[in-house]
Coordinates of C-alpha atoms and ligand atoms in Angstrom, one line a residue:
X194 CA 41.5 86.8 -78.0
X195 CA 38.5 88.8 -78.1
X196 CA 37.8 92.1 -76.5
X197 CA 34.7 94.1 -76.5
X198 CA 35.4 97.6 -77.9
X199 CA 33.9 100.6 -75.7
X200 CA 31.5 102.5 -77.4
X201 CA 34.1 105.2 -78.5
X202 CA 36.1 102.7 -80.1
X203 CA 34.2 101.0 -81.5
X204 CA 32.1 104.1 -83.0
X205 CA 36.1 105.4 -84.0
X206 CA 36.4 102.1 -85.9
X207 CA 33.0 102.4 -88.0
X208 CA 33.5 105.6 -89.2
X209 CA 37.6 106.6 -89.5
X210 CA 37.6 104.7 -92.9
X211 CA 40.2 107.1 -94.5
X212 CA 43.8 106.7 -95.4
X213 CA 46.9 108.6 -96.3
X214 CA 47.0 108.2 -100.0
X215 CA 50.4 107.5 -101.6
X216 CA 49.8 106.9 -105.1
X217 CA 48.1 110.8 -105.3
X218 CA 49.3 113.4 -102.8
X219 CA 46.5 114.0 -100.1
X220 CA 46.3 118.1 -101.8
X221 CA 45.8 116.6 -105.2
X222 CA 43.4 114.2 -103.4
X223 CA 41.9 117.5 -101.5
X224 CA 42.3 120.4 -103.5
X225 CA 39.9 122.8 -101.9
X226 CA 40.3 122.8 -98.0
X227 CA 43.3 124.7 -97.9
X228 CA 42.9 128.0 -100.3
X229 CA 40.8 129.7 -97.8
X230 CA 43.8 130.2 -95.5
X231 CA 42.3 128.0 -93.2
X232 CA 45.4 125.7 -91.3
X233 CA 44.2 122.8 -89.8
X234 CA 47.3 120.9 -87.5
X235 CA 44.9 117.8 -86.4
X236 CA 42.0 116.8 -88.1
X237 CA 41.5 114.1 -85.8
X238 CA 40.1 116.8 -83.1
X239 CA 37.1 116.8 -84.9
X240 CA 34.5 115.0 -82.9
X241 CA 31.1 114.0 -83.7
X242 CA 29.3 114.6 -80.4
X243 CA 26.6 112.7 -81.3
X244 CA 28.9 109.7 -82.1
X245 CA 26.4 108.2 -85.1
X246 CA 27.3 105.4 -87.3
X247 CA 25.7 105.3 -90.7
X248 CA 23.7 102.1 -89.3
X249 CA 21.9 103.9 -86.5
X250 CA 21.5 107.0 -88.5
X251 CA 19.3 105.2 -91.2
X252 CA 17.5 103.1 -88.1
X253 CA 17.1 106.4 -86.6
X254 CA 15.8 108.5 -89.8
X255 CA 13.6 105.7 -91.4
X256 CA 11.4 105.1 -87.7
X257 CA 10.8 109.2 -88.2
X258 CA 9.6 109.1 -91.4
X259 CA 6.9 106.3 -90.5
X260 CA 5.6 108.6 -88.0
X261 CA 5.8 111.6 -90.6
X262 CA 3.9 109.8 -93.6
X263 CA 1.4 108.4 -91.1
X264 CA 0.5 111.6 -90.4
X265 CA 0.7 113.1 -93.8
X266 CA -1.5 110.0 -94.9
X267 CA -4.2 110.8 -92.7
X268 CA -4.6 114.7 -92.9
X269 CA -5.0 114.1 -96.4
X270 CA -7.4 111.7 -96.0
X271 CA -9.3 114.0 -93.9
X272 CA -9.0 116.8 -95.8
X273 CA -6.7 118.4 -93.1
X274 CA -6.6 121.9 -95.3
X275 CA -10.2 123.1 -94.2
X276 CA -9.2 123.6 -90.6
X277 CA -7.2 126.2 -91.7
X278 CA -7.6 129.5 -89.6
X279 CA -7.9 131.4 -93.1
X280 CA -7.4 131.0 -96.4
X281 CA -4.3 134.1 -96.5
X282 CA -2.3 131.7 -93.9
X283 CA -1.8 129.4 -97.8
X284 CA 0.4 132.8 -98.7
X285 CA 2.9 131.8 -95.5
X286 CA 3.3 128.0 -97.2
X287 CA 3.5 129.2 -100.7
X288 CA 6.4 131.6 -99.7
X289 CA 7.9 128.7 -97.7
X290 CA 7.9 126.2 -100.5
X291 CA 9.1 128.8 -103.2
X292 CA 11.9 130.1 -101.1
X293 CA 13.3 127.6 -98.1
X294 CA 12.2 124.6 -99.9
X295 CA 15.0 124.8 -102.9
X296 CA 17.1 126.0 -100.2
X297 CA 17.3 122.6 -98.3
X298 CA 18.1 120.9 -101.7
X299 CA 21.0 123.3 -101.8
X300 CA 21.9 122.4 -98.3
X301 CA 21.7 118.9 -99.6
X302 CA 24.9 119.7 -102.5
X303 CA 26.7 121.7 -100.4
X304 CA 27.0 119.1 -97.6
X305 CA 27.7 116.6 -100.2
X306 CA 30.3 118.3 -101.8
X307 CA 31.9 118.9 -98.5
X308 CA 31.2 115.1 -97.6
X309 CA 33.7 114.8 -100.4
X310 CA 36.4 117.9 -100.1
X311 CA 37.4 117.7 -96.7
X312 CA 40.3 115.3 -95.4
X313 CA 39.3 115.1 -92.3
X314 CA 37.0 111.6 -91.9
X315 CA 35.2 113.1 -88.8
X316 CA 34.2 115.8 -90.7
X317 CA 33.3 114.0 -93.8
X318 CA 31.0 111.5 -92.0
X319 CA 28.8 114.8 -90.4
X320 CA 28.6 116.3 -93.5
X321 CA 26.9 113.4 -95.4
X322 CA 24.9 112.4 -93.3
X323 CA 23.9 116.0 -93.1
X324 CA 23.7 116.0 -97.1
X325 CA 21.3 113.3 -96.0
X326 CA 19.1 115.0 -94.2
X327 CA 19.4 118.4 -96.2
X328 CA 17.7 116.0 -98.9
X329 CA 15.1 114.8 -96.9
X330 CA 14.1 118.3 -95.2
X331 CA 13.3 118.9 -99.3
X332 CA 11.7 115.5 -99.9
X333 CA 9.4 116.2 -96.8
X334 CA 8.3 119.3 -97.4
X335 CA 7.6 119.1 -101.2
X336 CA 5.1 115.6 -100.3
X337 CA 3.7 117.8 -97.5
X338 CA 3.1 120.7 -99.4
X339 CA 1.9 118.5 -102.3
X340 CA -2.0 118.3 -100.5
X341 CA -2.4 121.8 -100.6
X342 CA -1.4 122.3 -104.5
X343 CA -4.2 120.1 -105.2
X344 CA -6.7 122.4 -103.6
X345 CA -5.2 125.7 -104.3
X346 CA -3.0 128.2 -106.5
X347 CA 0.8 129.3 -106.2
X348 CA 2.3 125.7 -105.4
X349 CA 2.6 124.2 -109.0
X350 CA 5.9 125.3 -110.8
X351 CA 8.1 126.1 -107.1
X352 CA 11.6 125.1 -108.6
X353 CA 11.1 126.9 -111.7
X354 CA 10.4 130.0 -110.2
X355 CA 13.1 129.5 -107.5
X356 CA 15.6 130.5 -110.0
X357 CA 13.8 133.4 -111.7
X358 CA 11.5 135.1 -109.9
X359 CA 12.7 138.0 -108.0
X360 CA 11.3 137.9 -104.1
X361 CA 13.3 134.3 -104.6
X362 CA 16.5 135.4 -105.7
X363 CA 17.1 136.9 -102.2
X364 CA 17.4 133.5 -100.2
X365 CA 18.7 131.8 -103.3
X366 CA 21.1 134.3 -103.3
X367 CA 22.3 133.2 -100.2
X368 CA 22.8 129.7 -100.9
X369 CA 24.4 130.1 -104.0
X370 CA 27.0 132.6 -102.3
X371 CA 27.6 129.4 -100.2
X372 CA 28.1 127.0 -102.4
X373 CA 30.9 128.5 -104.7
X374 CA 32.5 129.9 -101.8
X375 CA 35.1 127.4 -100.0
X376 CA 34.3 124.2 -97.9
X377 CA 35.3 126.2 -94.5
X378 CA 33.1 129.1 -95.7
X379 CA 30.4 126.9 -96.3
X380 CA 30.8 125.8 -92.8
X381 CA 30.2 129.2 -91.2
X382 CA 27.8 130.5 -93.9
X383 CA 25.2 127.1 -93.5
X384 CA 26.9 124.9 -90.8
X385 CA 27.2 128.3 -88.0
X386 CA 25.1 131.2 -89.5
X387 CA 21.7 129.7 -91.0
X388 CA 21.6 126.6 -88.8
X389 CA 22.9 127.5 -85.6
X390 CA 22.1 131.5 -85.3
X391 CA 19.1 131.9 -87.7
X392 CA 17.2 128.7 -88.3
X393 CA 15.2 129.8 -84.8
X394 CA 13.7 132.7 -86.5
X395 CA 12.6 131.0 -89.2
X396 CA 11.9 127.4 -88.2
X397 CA 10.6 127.9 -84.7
X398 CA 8.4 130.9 -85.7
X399 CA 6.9 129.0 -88.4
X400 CA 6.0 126.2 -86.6
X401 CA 4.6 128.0 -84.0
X402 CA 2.7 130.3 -86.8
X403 CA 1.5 126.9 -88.7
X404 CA 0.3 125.3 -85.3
X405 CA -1.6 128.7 -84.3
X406 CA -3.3 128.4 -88.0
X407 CA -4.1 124.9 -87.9
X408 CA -2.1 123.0 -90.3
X409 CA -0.5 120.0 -88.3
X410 CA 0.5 118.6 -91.7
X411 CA 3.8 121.2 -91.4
X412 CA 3.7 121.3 -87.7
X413 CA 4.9 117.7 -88.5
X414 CA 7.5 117.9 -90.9
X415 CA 8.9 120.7 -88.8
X416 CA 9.2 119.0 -85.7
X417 CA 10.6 115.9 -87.7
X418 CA 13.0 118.1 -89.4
X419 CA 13.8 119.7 -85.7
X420 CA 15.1 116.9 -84.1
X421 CA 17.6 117.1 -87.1
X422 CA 18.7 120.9 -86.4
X423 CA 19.8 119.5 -82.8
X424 CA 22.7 117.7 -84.7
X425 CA 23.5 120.4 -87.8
X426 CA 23.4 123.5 -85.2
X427 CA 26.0 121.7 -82.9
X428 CA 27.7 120.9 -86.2
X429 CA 28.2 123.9 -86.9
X430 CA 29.3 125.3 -84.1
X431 CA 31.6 122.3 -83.0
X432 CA 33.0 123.2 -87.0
X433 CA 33.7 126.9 -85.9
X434 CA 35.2 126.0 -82.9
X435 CA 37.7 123.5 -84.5
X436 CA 38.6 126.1 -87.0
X437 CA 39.1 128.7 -84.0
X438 CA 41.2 125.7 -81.7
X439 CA 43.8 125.0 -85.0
X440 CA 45.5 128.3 -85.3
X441 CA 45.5 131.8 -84.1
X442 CA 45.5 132.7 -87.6
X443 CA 42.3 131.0 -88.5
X444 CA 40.3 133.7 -86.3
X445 CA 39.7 137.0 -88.2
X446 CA 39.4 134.7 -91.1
X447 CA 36.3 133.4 -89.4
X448 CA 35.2 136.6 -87.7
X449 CA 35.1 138.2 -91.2
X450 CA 32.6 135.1 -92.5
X451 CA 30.9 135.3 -89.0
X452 CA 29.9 139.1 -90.0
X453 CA 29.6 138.3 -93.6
X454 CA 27.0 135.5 -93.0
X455 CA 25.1 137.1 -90.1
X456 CA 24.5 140.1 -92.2
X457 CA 23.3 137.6 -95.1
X458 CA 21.0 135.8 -93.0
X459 CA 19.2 138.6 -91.7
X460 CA 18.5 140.1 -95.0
X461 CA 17.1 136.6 -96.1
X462 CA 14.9 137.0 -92.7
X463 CA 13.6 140.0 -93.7
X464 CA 11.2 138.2 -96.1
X465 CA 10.3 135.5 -92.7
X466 CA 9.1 138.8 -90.7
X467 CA 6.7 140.0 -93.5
X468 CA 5.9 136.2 -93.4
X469 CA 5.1 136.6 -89.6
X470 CA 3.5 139.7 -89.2
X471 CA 1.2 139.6 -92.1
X472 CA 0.7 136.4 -93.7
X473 CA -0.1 134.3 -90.0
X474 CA -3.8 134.6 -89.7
X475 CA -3.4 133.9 -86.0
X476 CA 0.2 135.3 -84.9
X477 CA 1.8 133.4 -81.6
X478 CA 4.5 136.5 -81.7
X479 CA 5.7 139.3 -83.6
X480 CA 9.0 139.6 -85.9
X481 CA 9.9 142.0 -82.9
X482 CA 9.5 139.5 -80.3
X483 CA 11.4 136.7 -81.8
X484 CA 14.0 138.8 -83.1
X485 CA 14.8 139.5 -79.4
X486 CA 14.1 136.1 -78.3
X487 CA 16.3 134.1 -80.5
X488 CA 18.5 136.3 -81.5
X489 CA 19.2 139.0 -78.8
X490 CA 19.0 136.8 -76.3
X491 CA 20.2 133.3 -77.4
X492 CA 22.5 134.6 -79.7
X493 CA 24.0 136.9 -76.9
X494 CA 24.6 134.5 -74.9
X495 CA 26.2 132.2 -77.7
X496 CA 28.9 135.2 -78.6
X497 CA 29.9 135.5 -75.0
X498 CA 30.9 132.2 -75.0
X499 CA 33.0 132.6 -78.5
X500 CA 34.6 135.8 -76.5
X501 CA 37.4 133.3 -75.3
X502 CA 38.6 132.8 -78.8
X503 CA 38.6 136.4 -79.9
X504 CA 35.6 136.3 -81.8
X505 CA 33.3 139.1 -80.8
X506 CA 29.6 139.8 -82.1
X507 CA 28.9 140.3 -85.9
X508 CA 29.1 143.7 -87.3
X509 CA 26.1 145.9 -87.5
X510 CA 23.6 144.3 -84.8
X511 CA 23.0 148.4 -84.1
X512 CA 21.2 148.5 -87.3
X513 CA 19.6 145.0 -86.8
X514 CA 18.4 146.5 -83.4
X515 CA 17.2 149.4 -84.9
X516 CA 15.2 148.0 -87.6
X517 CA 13.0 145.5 -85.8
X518 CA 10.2 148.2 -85.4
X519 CA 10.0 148.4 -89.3
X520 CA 11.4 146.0 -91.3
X521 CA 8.5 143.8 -91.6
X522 CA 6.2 146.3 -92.5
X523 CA 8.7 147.9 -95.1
X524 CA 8.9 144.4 -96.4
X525 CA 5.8 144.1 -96.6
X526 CA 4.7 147.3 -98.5
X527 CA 7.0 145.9 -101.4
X528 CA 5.4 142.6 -101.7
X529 CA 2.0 144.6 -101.5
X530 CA 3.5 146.6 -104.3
X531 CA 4.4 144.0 -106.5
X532 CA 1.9 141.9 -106.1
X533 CA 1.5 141.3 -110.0
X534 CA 5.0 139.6 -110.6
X535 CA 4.4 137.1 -107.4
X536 CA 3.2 133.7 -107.3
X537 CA 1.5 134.5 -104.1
X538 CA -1.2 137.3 -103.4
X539 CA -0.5 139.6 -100.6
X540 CA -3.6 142.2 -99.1
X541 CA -4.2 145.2 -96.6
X542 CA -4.7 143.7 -93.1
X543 CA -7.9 144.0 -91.7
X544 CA -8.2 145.9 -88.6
X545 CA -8.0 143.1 -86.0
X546 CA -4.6 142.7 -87.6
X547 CA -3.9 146.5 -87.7
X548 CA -4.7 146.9 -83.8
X549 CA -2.5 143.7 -83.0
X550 CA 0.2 145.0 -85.0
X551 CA -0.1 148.4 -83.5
X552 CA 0.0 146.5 -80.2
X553 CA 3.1 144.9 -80.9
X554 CA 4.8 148.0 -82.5
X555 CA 3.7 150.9 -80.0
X556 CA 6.4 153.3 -81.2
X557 CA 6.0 153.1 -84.8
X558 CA 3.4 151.1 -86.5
X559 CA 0.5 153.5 -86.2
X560 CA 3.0 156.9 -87.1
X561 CA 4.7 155.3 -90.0
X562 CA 2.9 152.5 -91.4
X563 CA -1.0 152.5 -90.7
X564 CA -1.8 155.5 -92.4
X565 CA -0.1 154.1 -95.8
X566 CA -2.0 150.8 -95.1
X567 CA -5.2 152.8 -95.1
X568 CA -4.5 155.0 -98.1
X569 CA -4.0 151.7 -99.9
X570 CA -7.3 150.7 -98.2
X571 CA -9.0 153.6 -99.5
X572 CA -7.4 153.1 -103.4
X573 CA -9.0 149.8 -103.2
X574 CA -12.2 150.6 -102.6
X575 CA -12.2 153.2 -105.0
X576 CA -11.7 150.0 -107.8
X577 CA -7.5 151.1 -107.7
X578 CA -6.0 148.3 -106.0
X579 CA -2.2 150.1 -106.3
X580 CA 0.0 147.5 -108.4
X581 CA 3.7 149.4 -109.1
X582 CA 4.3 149.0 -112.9
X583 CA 7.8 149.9 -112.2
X584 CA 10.6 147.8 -111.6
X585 CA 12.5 148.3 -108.3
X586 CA 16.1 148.7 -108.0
X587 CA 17.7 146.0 -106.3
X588 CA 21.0 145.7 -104.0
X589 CA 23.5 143.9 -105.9
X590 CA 24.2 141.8 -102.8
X591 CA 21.2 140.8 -101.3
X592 CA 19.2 141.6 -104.2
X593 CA 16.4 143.0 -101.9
X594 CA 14.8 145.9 -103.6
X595 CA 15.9 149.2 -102.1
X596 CA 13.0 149.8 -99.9
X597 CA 14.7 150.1 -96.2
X598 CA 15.1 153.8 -94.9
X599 CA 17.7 155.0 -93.0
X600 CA 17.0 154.7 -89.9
X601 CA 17.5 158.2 -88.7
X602 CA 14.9 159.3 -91.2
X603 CA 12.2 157.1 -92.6
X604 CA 12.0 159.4 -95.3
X605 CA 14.8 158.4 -96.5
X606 CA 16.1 155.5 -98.7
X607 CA 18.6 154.0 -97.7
X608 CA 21.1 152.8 -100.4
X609 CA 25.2 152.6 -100.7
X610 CA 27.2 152.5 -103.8
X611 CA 30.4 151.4 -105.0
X612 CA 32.5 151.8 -108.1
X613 CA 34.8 148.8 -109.6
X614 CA 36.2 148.8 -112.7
X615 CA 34.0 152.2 -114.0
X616 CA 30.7 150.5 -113.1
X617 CA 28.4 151.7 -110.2
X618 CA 26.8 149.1 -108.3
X619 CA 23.9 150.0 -105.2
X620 CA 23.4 148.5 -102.0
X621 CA 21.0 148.5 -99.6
X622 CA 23.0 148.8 -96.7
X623 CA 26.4 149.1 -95.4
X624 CA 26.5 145.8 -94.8
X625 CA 25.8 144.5 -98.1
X626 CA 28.2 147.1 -99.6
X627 CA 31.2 145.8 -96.6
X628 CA 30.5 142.5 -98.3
X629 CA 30.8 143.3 -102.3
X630 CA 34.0 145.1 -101.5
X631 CA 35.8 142.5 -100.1
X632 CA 35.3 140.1 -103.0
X633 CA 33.8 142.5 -105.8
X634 CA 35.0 140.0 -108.6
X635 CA 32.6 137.6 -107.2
X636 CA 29.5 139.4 -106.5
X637 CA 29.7 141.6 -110.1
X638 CA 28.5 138.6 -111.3
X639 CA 24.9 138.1 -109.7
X640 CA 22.3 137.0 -111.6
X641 CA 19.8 140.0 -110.6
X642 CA 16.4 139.5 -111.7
X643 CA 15.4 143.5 -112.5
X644 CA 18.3 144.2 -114.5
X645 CA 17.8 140.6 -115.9
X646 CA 14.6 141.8 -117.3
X647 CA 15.5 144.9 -118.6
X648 CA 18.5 143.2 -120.3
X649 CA 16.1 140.8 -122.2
X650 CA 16.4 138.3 -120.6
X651 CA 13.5 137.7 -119.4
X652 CA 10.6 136.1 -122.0
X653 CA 10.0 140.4 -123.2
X654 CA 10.0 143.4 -122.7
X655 CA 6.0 143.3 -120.8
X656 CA 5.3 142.2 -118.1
X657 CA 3.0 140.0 -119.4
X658 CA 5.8 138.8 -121.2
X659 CA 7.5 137.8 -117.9
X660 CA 5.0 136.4 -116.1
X661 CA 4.6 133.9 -118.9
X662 CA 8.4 133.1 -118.7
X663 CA 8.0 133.0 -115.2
X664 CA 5.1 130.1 -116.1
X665 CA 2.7 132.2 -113.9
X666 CA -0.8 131.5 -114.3
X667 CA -1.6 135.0 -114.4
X668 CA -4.7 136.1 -112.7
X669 CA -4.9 132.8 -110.7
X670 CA -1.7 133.0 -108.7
X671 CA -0.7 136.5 -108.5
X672 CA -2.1 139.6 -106.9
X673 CA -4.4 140.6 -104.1
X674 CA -5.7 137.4 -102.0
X675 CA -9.4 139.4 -102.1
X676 CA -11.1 138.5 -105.3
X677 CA -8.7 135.4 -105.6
X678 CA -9.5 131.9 -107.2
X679 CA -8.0 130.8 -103.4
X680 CA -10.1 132.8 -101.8
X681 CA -13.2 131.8 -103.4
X682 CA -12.4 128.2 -102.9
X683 CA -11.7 129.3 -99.4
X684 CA -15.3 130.7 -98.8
X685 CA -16.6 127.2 -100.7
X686 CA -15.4 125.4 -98.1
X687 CA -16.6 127.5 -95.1
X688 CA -19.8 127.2 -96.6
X689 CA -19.9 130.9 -97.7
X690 CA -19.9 132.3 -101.1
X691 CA -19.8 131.4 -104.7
X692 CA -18.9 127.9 -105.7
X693 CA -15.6 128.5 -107.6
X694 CA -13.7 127.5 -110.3
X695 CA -12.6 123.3 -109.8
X696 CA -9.0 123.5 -109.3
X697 CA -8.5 121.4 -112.1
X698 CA -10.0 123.7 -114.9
X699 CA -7.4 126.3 -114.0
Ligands
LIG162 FE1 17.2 121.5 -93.4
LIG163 ZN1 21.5 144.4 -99.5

């Protein structure tokens, strides 16, 4: 007797593959998805909503990356990178590849590991076959990226510099938080907070920024990896809410990593506003904008609905409010700063830029910030382009430099500090200082890149010294953009200019 299965059962039948294991306990079998204090009485509640088997995921995923190569293929071919708005808008990629790029890889672990580590087969199945496309999102963007390191500085040793150089030890920061934290944390930390709350301000904004600039080669891979943050945001929220639904006592657990992780994305963001402001050419909106957009807005909306759990918005979206009329001009300022130790060049806007950025920040740009852009302006045409030889203290969460102000006086830095176990550590913020006291054992440990140097650590004791263990090509891929290799190759292929150095003499 035959019976056709319904599509429920029969998706119930190709993916619950697990078992109750005698010969090992199911704990020893487990061992991680309980010490977080998360109780879970049904794992069977957790529901795919997309209902994907395995077989119409790679079906799915391989017609998408036809589509993606094709694409690839031909704006290679056509030497896609010469109808770039300008040759700064190669800053935006470089920062993209150095710090989001490892970041999907790490997605990619972190999902595989909890592909492994949770007992529930529901949620093992979403979790590789977001592992999957965590790896892909990196295998995308690297052959993507790949046409423009053959034409240009700052692309060539991404990885390497990932894990050492400081502007990248902020989002790697974040990830690696995630990773040795437990699978339920992970959950909220990648799963809720980067995919479902912040991956609008960075993905959407980017996109946006790279089809305003011309580059359709990541306009591509970002709408091919878009159709995959459908499935991970819904992930992690449909994660959240099963942990809420369990047990009364799972929600100020998960209120405490919903504050912990919105605070950690936002700090990661701050880098994506100087990104937006500055480095877009052609901007389709300001940090300002979007912040309110997709998070004021969207996010609003999204913690009204968690309300009938208990949960209530993150901690400290006063401060957030209050900083979107600086932070990305703070931000900024530092990169300009250091723009000696960075594999990317940074620059003084010109005064299109100024005017739309004054536009688009009526009530503080031209009181706070253009007057210190034009005293830089002014040291640069005197022949001192103003490179800080010092090296900044950073917060020992975020590991951001201390360069935010308070925000009731912008004279002000604005920095925290706690004591455990007769060391002083610094923060940038209270939020970054809330989070080191709850798990100081953990965060006394950060690899921070400053100290790092100062310790020794670091190739010497010059800075010469670290840009060579950095595996910089100094003078090519670091500071300003004006007087650049990249810029001269930039004005070579406008048809204006010197003929530059061949990229492969460098
Ligand atoms: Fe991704
Ligand atoms: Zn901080």
């Amino acid at each position: 007797m035959s019976k056709r299965l319904n599509l429920k059962e029969r998706y119930k039948h190709m993916t619950r593959l697990g078992w109750e294991t005698t010969y090992q306990s199911m704990d020893d079998v487990f061992p991680y998805d309980t010490y977080e204090g998360i109780k879970v009485k049904d794992w069977d509640a957790w529901e795919d909503p997309f209902r994907m088997t395995m077989d119409s995921y790679w079906k799915y995923q391989g017609e998408k990356e036809k589509k993606l190569y094709a694409i690839i293929d031909a704006f290679a071919q056509n030497n896609g990178h010469t109808n770039l708005s300008d040759g700064r808008y190669l800053n935006a990629l470089k920062l993209f590849l150095q710090g989001v790029t490892p970041l999907e890889y790490q997605a990619h672990r972190g999902f595989a590991h909890n592909g492994r580590h949770m007992r529930g087969e529901g949620a093992r199945v979403a979790c590789q076959m977001q592992s999957l496309d965590e790896l892909r999102h990196a295998q995308t963007q690297i052959h993507t990226i790949s046409h423009y390191n053959k034409h240009f500085n700052g692309f060539h040793e991404f990885p390497h510099w990932h894990d050492r150089v400081w502007y990248l030890s902020v989002p790697k920061s974040f990830f690696d938080d995630a990773r040795t934290a437990g699978p339920f944390e992970f959950m909220i930390a990648v799963g809720f907070s980067f995919e479902y709350v912040l991956t609008n301000l960075l993905f959407v904004p980017f996109m946006s920024g790279a089809a305003f600039n011309g580059d359709l080669s990541t306009v591509t891979f970002g709408f091919s990896a878009q159709s995959d943050e459908a499935r991970h945001m819904t992930l992690g929220l449909e994660a959240m809410k099963f942990m809420l639904e369990q047990h009364e006592d799972n929600v100020p657990i998960v209120q405490r990593w919903i504050d912990k992780w919105t605070w950690r994305g936002y700090k990661v963001l701050s880098l994506i506003a100087a990104m937006q402001d500055y480095m877009l050419p052609e901007s389709p909106m300001s940090w300002k904008e979007a912040w309110e957009v997709y998070f004021e807005e969207n996010g609003g909306a999204l913690f009204n609905d968690l309300a009938r759990y208990g949960i209530r918005p993150p901690k400290y979206l006063e401060v957030c409010a209050a900083e979107k009329d600086h932070l990305s001009h703070q931000v900024w300022g530092v990169l300009y700063n250091y723009a000696a130790p960075a594999a990317m060049h940074t620059w003084i806007p010109d005064d299109r830029k100024l005017d739309w950025l004054s536009e688009k920040y009526p009530d503080t740009f031209d009181k706070y910030y253009r007057p210190r852009f034009l005293h830089w302006r002014e040291m640069e045409k005197q022949g001192k382009r103003f490179y800080n030889g010092s090296l900044p203290m950073l917060c020992q969460l975020c590991q951001i430099p201390m360069a935010f102000t308070e925000m009731d006086d912008f004279t002000q830095t604005c920095f925290r500090t706690s004591e455990y176990k007769d060391d002083k550590y610094h923060f940038c913020s209270d939020g970054c200082k809330d989070i080191f006291d709850y798990e100081p054992e953990k965060y006394v440990q950060a690899w921070l890149p400053v100290h790092q140097i100062y310790q020794g650590n670091c190739g010497g004791p010059t800075l010469d010294d670290v840009l060579k263990w950095y595996q910089f090509n100094v003078g090519s891929d670091n500071f300003d953009y004006v007087g650049s290799e990249d810029e001269a190759r930039w004005n070579d292929l406008q048809g204006k200019g010197e003929k530059p150095a061949d990229k492969s003499a460098a």
